[in-house]
Structures are given as structure tokens and as C-alpha cells.
CSV table of C-alpha atoms in Angstrom, one decimal:
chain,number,residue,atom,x,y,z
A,1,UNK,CA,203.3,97.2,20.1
A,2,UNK,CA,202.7,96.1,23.7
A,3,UNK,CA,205.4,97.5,26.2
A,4,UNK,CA,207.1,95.0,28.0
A,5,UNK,CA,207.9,94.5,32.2
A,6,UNK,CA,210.6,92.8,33.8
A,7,UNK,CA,208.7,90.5,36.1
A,8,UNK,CA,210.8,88.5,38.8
A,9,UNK,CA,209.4,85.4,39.8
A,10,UNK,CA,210.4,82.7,41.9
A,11,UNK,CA,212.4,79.6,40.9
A,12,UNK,CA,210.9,76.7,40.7
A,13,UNK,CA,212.9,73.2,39.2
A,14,UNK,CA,211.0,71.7,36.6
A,15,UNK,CA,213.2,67.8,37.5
A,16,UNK,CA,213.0,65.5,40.0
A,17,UNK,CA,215.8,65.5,43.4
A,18,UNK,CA,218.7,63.2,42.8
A,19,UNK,CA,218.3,60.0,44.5
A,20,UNK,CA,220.1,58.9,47.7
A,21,UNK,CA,222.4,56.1,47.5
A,22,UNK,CA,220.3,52.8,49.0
A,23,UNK,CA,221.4,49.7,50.7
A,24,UNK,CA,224.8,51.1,52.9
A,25,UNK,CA,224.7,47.8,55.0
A,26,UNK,CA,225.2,45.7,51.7
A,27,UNK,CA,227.7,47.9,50.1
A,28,UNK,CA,230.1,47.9,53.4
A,29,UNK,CA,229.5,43.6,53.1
A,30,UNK,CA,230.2,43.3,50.0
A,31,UNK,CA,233.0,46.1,49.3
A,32,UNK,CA,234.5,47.1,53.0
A,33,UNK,CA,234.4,50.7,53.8
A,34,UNK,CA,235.6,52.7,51.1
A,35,UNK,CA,236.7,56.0,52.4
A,36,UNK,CA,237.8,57.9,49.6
A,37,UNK,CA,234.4,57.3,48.2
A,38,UNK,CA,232.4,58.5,50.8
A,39,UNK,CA,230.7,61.7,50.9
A,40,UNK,CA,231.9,63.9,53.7
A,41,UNK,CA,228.9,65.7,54.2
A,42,UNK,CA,225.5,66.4,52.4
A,43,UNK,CA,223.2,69.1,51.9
A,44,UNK,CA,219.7,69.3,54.1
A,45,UNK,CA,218.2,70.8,50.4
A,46,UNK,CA,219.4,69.8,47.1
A,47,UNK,CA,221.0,72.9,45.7
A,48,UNK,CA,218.5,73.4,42.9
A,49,UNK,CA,215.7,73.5,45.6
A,50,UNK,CA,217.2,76.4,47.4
A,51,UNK,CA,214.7,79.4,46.9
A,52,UNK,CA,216.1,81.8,44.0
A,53,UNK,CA,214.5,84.4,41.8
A,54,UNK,CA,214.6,84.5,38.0
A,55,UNK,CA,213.4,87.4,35.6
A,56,UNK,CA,210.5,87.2,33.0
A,57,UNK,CA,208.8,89.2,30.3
A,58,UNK,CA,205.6,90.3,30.6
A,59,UNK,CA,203.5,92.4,28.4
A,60,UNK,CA,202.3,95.5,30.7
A,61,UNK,CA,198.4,94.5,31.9
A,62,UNK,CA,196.3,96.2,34.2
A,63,UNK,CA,196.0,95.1,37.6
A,64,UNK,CA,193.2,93.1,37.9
A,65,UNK,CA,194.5,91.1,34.4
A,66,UNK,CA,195.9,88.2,34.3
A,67,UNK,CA,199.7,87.7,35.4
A,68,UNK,CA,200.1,84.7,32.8
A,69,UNK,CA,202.4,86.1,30.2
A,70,UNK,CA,201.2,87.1,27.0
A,71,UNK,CA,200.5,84.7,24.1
A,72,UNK,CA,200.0,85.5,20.2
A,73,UNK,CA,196.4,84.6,18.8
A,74,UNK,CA,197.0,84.6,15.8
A,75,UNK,CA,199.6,81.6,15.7
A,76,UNK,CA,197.7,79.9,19.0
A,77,UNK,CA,194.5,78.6,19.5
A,78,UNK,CA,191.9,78.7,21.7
A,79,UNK,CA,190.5,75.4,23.8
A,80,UNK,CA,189.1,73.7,26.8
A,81,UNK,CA,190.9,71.3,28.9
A,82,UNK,CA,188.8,67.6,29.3
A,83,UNK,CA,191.1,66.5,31.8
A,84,UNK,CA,195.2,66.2,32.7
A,85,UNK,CA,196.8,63.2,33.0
A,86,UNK,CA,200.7,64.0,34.8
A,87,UNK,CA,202.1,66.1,32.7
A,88,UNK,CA,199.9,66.0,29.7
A,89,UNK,CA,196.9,67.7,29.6
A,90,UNK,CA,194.1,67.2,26.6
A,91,UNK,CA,192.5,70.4,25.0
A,92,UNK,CA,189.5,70.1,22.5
A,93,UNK,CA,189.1,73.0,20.1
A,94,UNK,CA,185.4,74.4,19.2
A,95,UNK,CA,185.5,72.1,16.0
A,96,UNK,CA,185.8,69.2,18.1
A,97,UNK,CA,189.8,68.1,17.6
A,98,UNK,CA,191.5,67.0,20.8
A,99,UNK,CA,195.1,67.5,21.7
A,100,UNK,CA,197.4,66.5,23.8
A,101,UNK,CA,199.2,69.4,25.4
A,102,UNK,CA,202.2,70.3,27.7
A,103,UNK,CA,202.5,73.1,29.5
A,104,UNK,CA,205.0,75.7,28.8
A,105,UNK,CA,207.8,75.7,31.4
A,106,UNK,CA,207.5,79.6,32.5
A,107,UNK,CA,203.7,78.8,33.5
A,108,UNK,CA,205.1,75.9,36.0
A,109,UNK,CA,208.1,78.3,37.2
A,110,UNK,CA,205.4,81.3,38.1
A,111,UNK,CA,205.3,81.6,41.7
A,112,UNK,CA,201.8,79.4,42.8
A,113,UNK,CA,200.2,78.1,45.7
A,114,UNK,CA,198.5,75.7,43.9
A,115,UNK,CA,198.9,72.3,43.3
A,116,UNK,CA,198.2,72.1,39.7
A,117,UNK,CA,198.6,75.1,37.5
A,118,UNK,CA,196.3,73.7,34.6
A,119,UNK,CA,193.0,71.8,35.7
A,120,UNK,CA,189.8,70.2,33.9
A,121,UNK,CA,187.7,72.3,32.6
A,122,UNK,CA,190.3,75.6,32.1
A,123,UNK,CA,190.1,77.3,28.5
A,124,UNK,CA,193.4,78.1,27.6
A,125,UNK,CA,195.6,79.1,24.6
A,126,UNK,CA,198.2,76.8,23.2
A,127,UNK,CA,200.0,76.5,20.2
A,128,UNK,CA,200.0,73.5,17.9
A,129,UNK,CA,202.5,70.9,17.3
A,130,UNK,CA,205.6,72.5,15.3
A,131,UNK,CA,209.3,72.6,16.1
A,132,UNK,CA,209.0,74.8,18.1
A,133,UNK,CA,206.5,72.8,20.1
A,134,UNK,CA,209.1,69.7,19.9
A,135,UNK,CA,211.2,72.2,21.6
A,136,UNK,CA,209.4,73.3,24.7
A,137,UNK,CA,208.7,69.3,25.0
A,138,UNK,CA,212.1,68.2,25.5
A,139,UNK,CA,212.4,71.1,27.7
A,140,UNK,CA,209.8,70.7,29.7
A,141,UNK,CA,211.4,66.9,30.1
A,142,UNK,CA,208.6,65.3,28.2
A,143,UNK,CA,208.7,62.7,25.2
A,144,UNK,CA,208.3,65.5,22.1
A,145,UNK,CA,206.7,62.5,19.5
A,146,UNK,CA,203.6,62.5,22.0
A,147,UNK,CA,203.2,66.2,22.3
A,148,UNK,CA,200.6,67.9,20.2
A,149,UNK,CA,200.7,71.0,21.5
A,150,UNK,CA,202.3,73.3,24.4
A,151,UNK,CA,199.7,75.3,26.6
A,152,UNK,CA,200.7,79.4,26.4
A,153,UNK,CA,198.2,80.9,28.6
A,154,UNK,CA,195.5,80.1,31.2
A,155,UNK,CA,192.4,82.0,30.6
A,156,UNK,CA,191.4,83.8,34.3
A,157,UNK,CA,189.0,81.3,35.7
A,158,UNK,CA,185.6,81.2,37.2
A,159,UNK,CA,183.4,78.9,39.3
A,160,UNK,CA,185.7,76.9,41.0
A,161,UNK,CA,185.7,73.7,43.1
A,162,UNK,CA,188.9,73.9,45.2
A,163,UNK,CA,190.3,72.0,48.2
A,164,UNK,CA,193.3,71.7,50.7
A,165,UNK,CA,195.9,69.4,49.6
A,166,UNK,CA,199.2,68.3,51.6
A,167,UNK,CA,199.3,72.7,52.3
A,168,UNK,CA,198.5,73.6,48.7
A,169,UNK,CA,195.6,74.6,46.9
A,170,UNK,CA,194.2,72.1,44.9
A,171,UNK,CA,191.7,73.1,42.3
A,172,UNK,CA,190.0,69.9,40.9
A,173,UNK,CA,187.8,71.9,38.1
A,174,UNK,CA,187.3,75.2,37.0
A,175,UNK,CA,184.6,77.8,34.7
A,176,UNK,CA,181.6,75.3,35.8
A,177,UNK,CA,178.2,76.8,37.3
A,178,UNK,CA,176.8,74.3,39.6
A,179,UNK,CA,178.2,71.4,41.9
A,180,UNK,CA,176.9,68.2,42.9
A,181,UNK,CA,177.2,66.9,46.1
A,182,UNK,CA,176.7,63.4,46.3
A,183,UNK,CA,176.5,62.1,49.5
A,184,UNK,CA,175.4,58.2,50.3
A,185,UNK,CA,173.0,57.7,53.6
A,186,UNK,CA,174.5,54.3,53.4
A,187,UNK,CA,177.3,52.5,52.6
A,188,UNK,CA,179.4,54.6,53.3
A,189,UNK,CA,177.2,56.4,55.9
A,190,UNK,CA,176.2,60.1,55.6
A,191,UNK,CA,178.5,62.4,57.5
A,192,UNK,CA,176.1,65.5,57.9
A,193,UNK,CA,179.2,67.3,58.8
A,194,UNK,CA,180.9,67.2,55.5
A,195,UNK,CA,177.5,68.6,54.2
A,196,UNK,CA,178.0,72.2,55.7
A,197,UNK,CA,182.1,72.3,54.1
A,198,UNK,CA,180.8,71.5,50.9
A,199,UNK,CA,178.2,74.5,50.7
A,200,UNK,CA,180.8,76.0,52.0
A,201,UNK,CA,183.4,75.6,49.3
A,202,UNK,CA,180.7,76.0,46.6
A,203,UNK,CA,180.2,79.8,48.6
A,204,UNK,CA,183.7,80.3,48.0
A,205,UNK,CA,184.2,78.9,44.2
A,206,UNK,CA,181.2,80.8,43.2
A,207,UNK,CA,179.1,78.3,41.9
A,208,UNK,CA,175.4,77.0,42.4
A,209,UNK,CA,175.1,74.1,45.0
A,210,UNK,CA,172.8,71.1,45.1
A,211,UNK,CA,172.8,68.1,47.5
A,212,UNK,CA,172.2,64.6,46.4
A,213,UNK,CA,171.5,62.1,48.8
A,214,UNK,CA,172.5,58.3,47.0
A,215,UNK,CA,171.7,54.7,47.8
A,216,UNK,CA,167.8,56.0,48.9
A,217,UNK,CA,166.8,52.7,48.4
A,218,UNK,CA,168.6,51.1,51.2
A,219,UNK,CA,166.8,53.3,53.7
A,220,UNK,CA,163.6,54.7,54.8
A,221,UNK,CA,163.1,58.6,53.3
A,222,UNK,CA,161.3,59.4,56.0
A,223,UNK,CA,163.7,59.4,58.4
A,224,UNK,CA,165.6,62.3,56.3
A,225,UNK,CA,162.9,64.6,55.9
A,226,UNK,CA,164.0,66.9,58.1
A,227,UNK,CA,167.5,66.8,56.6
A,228,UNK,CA,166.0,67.7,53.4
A,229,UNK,CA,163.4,70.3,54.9
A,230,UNK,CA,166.6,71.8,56.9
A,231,UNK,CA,168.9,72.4,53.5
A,232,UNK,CA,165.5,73.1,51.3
A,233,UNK,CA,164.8,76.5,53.4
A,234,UNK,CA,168.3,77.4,53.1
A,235,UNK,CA,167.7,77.5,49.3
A,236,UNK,CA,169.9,74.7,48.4
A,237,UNK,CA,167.9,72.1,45.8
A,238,UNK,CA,168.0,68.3,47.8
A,239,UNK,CA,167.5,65.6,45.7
A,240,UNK,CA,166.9,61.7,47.3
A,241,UNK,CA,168.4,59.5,44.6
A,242,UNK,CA,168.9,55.4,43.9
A,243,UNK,CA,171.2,54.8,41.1
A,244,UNK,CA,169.8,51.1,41.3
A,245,UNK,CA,166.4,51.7,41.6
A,246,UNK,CA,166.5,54.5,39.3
A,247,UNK,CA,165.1,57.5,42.6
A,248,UNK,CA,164.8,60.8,41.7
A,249,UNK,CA,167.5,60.6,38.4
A,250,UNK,CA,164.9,62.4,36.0
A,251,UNK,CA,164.5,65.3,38.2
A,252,UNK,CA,168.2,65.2,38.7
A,253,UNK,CA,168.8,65.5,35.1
A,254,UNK,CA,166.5,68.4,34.5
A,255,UNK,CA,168.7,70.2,37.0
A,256,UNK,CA,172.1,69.0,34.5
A,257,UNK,CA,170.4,70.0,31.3
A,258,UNK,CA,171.9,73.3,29.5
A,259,UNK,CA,174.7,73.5,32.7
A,260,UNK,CA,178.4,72.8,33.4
A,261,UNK,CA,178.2,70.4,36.4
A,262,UNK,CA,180.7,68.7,38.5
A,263,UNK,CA,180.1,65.8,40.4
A,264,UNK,CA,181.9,65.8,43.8
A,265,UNK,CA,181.9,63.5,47.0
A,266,UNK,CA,183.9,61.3,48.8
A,267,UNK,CA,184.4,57.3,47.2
A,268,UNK,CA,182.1,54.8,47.0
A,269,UNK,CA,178.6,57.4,47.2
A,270,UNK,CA,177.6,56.5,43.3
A,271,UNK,CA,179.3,59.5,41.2
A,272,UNK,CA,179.5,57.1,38.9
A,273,UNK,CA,176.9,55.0,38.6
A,274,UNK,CA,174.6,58.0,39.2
A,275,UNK,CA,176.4,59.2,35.5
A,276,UNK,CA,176.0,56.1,34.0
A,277,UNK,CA,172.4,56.0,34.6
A,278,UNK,CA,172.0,59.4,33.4
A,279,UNK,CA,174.0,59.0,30.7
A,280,UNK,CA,174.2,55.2,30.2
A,281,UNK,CA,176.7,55.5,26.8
A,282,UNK,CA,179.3,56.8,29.5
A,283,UNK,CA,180.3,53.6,30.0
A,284,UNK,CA,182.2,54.9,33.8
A,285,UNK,CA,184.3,52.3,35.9
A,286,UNK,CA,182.2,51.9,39.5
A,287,UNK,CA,183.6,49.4,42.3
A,288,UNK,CA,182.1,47.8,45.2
A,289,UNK,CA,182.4,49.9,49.2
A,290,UNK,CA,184.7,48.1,51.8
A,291,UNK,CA,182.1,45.9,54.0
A,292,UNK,CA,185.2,46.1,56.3
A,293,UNK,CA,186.0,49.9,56.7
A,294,UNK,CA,183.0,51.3,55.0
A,295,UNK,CA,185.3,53.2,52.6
A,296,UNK,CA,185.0,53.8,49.1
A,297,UNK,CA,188.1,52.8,46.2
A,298,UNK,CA,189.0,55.0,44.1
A,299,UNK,CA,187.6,54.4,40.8
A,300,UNK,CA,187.7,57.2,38.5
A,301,UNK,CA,191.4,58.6,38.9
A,302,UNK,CA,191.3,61.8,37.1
A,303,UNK,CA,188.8,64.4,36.6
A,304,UNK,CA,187.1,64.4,33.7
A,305,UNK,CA,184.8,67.1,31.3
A,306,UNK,CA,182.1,65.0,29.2
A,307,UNK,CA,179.8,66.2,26.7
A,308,UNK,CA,175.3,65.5,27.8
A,309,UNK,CA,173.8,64.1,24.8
A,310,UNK,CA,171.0,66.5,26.2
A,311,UNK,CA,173.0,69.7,26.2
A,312,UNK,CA,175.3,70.6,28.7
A,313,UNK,CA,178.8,69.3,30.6
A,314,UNK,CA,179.1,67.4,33.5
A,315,UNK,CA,182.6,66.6,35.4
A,316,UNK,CA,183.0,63.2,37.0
A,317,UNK,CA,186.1,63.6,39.9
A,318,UNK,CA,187.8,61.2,41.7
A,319,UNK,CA,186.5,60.6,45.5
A,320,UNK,CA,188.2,62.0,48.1
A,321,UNK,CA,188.6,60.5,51.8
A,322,UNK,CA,189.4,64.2,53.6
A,323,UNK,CA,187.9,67.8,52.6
A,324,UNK,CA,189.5,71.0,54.2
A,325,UNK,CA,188.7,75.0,52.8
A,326,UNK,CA,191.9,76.4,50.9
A,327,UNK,CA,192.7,79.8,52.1
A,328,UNK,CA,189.8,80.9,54.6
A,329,UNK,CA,190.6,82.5,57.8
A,330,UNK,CA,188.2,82.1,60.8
A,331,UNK,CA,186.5,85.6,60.0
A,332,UNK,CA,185.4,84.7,57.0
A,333,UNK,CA,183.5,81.7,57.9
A,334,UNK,CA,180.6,83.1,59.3
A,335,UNK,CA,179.7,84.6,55.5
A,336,UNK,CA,179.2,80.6,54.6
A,337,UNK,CA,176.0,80.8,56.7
A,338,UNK,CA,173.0,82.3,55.3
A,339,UNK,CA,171.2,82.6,58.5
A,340,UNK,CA,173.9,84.1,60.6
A,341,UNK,CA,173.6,87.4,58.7
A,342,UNK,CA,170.4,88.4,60.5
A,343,UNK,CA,172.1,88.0,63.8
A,344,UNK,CA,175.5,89.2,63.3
A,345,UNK,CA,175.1,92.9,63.6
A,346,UNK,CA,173.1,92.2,67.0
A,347,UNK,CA,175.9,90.9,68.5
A,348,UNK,CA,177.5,93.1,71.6
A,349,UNK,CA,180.7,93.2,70.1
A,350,UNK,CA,181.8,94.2,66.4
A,351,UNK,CA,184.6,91.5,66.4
A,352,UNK,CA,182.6,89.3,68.0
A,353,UNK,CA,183.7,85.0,67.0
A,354,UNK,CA,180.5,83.6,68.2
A,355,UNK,CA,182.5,80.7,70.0
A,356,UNK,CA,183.0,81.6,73.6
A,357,UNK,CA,181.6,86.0,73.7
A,358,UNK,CA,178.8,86.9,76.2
A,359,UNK,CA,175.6,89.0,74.4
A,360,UNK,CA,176.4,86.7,71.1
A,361,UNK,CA,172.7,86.9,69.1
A,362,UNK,CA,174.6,84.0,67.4
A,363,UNK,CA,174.6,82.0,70.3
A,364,UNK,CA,171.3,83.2,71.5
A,365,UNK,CA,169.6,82.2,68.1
A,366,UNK,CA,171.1,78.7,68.7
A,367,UNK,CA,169.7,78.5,71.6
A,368,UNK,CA,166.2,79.5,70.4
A,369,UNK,CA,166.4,77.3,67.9
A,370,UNK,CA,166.3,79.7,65.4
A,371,UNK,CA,169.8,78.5,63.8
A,372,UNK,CA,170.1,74.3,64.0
A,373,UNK,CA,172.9,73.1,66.5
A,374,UNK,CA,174.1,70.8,63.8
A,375,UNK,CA,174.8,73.9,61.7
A,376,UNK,CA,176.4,75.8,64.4
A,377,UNK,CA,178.5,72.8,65.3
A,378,UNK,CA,179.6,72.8,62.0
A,379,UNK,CA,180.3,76.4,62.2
A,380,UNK,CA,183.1,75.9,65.3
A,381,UNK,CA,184.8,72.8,63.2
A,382,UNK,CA,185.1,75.5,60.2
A,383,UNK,CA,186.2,78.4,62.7
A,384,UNK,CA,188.6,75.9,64.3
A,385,UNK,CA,190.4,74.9,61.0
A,386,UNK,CA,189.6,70.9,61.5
A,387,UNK,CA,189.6,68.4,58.1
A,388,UNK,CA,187.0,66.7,57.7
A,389,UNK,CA,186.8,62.6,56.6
């Protein structure tokens, strides 16, 4: 039998705050002051947000295991997560039954930094509906006739697409191998910025880049040849690509075929309508760009794992209108470019931030011309901790 560890955690409460009385203008109107009913003073922090500790059991793991607690196979099953909608999250089994799934309080009360502590695309363990299940529903404050199933256990994840979200880490999908990049050179206009903090984030997630410049048809090719050469030598795959017109989608689905893919970008570049021409039974919602602001609505709201009719997964996610790293510090940055790592050890000085030293063979390959100045300016925004939009 597996020996068992206190673990203490922190407290986290699994409700809502209570509301603050409204409308104090109209209530005096209407029913004078009322002194023995007024509150003399009120707390800054509701009491059950006040940081506390509670104790769990844990079955003793080594340290590099997984600090989810333990979960018994034989009565739980194995799935994948398709996608989370609030509190509900739906898990298909390997013989193709979906169910829709809570999460088991003691998950949501482990100390996190993230934002969601189940996401598209996890494989997890969870136990089928019973009364038991019913149980941890009503619990976990959810409506126990929907529930089909409680999640137990998050399997440890790989390949990850993650993000900065309001100070918290926001993983929008996990255990995929490459990420598209869609970009649009029009409509809204490409940002060559946001470019460099994508590769970036696919350096850090682990997974396979490829950039896909949308709306082609719109513009003339030519004139983003040398973005494409620029990207190409650094060994990321660039695709130009017209959901329209139909540019570049067979190459683009060569690349999808066999792989776990998620589609990324900010709203309004073609996710969508880049899927639906790949995959035209998928049927996605797509929405017309601002001709005001240039900015894209919000069309798909949730992130979602779909099943190629030509082998593989792909994973549309909503667009998003600002991208920030989770979690890097400025020394790390320089490992997201390839072709600093020539020049770094020839640098004067060990700790050297290539930003402002003298004898920087950073700088001095800049200047050469033997590192772009678009890259290195991306470079200081990274070092600098700035968001892009």
C-alpha cells in the first residue's frame, strides 16, 4: 500500500464574495437613515479570502512526479479534455464517449499560479457519474443532474502554449507538438513585433513553430520576401496563405497531417476560416474585422480540440488582443534567439544584458548586420517586460 504525506496547501474558496449592498442614495430616500441597521465598519478582505493553510493527503511520489494527489485506476478512467466551458470541462475516452466533467475541489484549492487548473487538450483521470460523483458536484457548487463525471488527476503536461493573463499564468492548450501562428498582412495589419514573442513562447512551451501569413491575396508577396527569407534561415517553416483564394492551404495541411496543432493569433487574422477551408465539415463561426479600429471580434470563445479527417488534431483558440511571456526573467530571453548564441560568449562581460554594455559582440553583430535590427528590437521589448497588442 502507498504511504501517505501530510501535504499543507494553501486555501483557496471555491464561492463567490458576498455582494455589497447597492443604491445607498435610494435607500436613505425612501427609508431615512436607519442607524441600527447600519454596518459600523467593514472588512478590506472578505474573511474567507484571508490567506490560510489547509492539510491534504498525498500518496508519497518522487520529486520530479506530479504533486496532483493520487487517483485509483481501476474505478477511474483515462481521457482527453476537447475543451472547458466555466466550470465544466468535456473529456472523450479512447472509445470515443464524451463526458462532461467537474473538477474535484482539492485540485482547485492546490496552491497555483495559473489561471485555469484544467485546459484543452490535458489527459486526465476522472471518475464516472455515481453518487459519489453527485457528491463532489454539489460540493464543488455545480448542478449534480449535468455532471457526468468529476476530474481526479491531471496528467503532467507537455507542449504548451501559455500566456500572461491579469498576473496569472494562462495556459490556453496543453500535450500538442506544433503551433500555428497566424498572422494577417492586412486587415488587421501585421505587427512584425508580435512575430518574435510568439517564437518565443513556442521556445518556452516546447513545441514546433510555424508562421502563417493570412489574407495574401490582398497584397503583393513580393513585398514580404524578405520577411519570409528572414524567419526561413532561422528554421521556422513560413507559409503565405488566402483563405479566400485558397494560397498555400495544401501545403499548410501537409504540415497538419499526423500532428496535434493549435492555431493561435490575435482576432480577425482567419483562424477560422483558414480551418474551415482545410477542413470545410468544421462548420467554425468567422466574423467580419472592424473597418473602424482594424480589430478583430471575438468569434470562437473557447478553445477547442477537433479530430482531421486526414489524421491528426488541430486546436482552434479564441483571438487575443495582447500577448505577454508568463514567468521569464530578462536573462532568459536571450536563449529565444537562435543567432545570439554565436555571440554571446564573445561578449566582454559574463553577465553582460546586451542593452546598454560596451565590447557587447551582440551589439556589434547588430551593427554588422549580422543579427536584423528588427530582431534585436524585439529582443529589448522582451528584456524590458513590455505586452505586446
Amino acid at each position: 500500500m502507498a504511504k501517505k504525506k501530510k501535504v499543507r496547501v494553501d486555501m483557496r474558496k471555491n464561492r463567490s464574495k458576498p455582494p455589497r449592498p447597492q443604491q445607498w442614495t435610494r435607500g436613505y430616500q425612501e427609508h431615512g437613515f436607519a442607524e441600527d441597521a447600519t454596518v459600523q465598519d467593514e472588512r478590506i478582505r472578505a474573511k474567507g479570502d484571508l490567506s490560510r493553510r489547509r492539510t491534504i493527503i498525498q500518496d508519497e511520489a518522487p520529486a520530479e512526479a506530479s504533486s496532483m494527489p493520487s487517483v485509483d485506476e481501476t474505478a477511474a478512467r483515462p481521457g482527453r479534455v476537447l475543451r472547458v466551458h466555466g466550470l465544466y470541462s468535456v473529456v472523450e475516452t479512447e472509445d470515443g464517449r464524451q463526458f462532461r466533467c467537474v473538477v474535484r475541489r482539492v485540485l482547485r484549492t492546490l496552491a497555483t499560479d495559473e489561471r485555469n487548473i484544467v485546459t484543452t487538450g490535458d489527459r486526465v483521470w476522472f471518475l464516472p457519474a455515481g453518487p459519489a460523483v453527485k457528491a463532489a458536484a454539489v460540493e464543488g457548487g455545480t448542478d449534480a443532474a449535468t455532471v457526468e463525471g468529476v476530474i481526479e488527476r491531471v496528467e503532467p503536461r507537455h507542449g504548451i502554449l501559455t500566456r500572461a493573463s491579469r498576473g496569472r499564468e494562462h495556459v490556453q492548450v496543453a500535450n500538442v507538438d506544433q503551433v500555428v501562428f497566424v498572422l494577417s498582412l492586412v486587415e488587421p495589419d501585421l505587427k512584425p513585433h508580435l512575430i518574435d514573442r510568439y517564437l518565443a513562447s513556442a521556445e518556452q512551451g516546447g513545441i514546433r513553430p510555424i508562421l502563417c501569413l493570412n489574407k495574401a491575396d490582398l497584397v503583393d508577396p513580393v513585398d514580404y520576401q524578405p520577411l519570409i527569407g528572414m524567419y526561413s534561415q532561422l528554421g521556422v517553416p513560413t507559409f503565405l496563405t488566402s483563405a479566400s483564394a485558397g494560397t498555400g492551404v495544401t501545403r499548410l495541411r501537409e504540415r497538419l497531417r499526423e500532428s496535434e496543432t493549435v492555431f493561435t493569433g490575435q482576432s480577425g487574422v482567419g483562424k477560422s476560416s483558414l480551418l474551415n477551408v482545410i477542413q470545410p465539415e468544421l462548420g467554425l463561426r468567422v466574423r467580419e474585422v472592424s473597418s473602424v479600429n482594424q480589430k478583430g471580434k471575438h468569434t470562437t470563445t473557447t478553445a477547442e480540440l477537433i479530430r482531421l479527417d486526414f489524421g491528426g488534431w488541430v486546436v482552434d483558440t479564441p483571438g487575443v488582443r495582447q500577448f505577454g511571456l508568463w514567468d521569464v526573467i530578462p536573462e532568459e530571453v536571450e536563449g529565444f534567439f537562435a543567432e545570439f548564441r554565436p555571440f554571446v560568449a564573445l561578449c566582454a562581460f559574463p553577465d553582460c544584458t546586451h542593452t546598454h554594455e560596451d565590447r557587447c559582440a551582440v551589439k556589434r553583430a547588430v551593427m554588422r548586420r549580422w543579427i536584423t535590427e528588427s530582431r534585436y528590437t524585439s529582443y529589448l521589448g522582451l528584456f524590458a517586460g513590455e505586452t505586446a497588442s
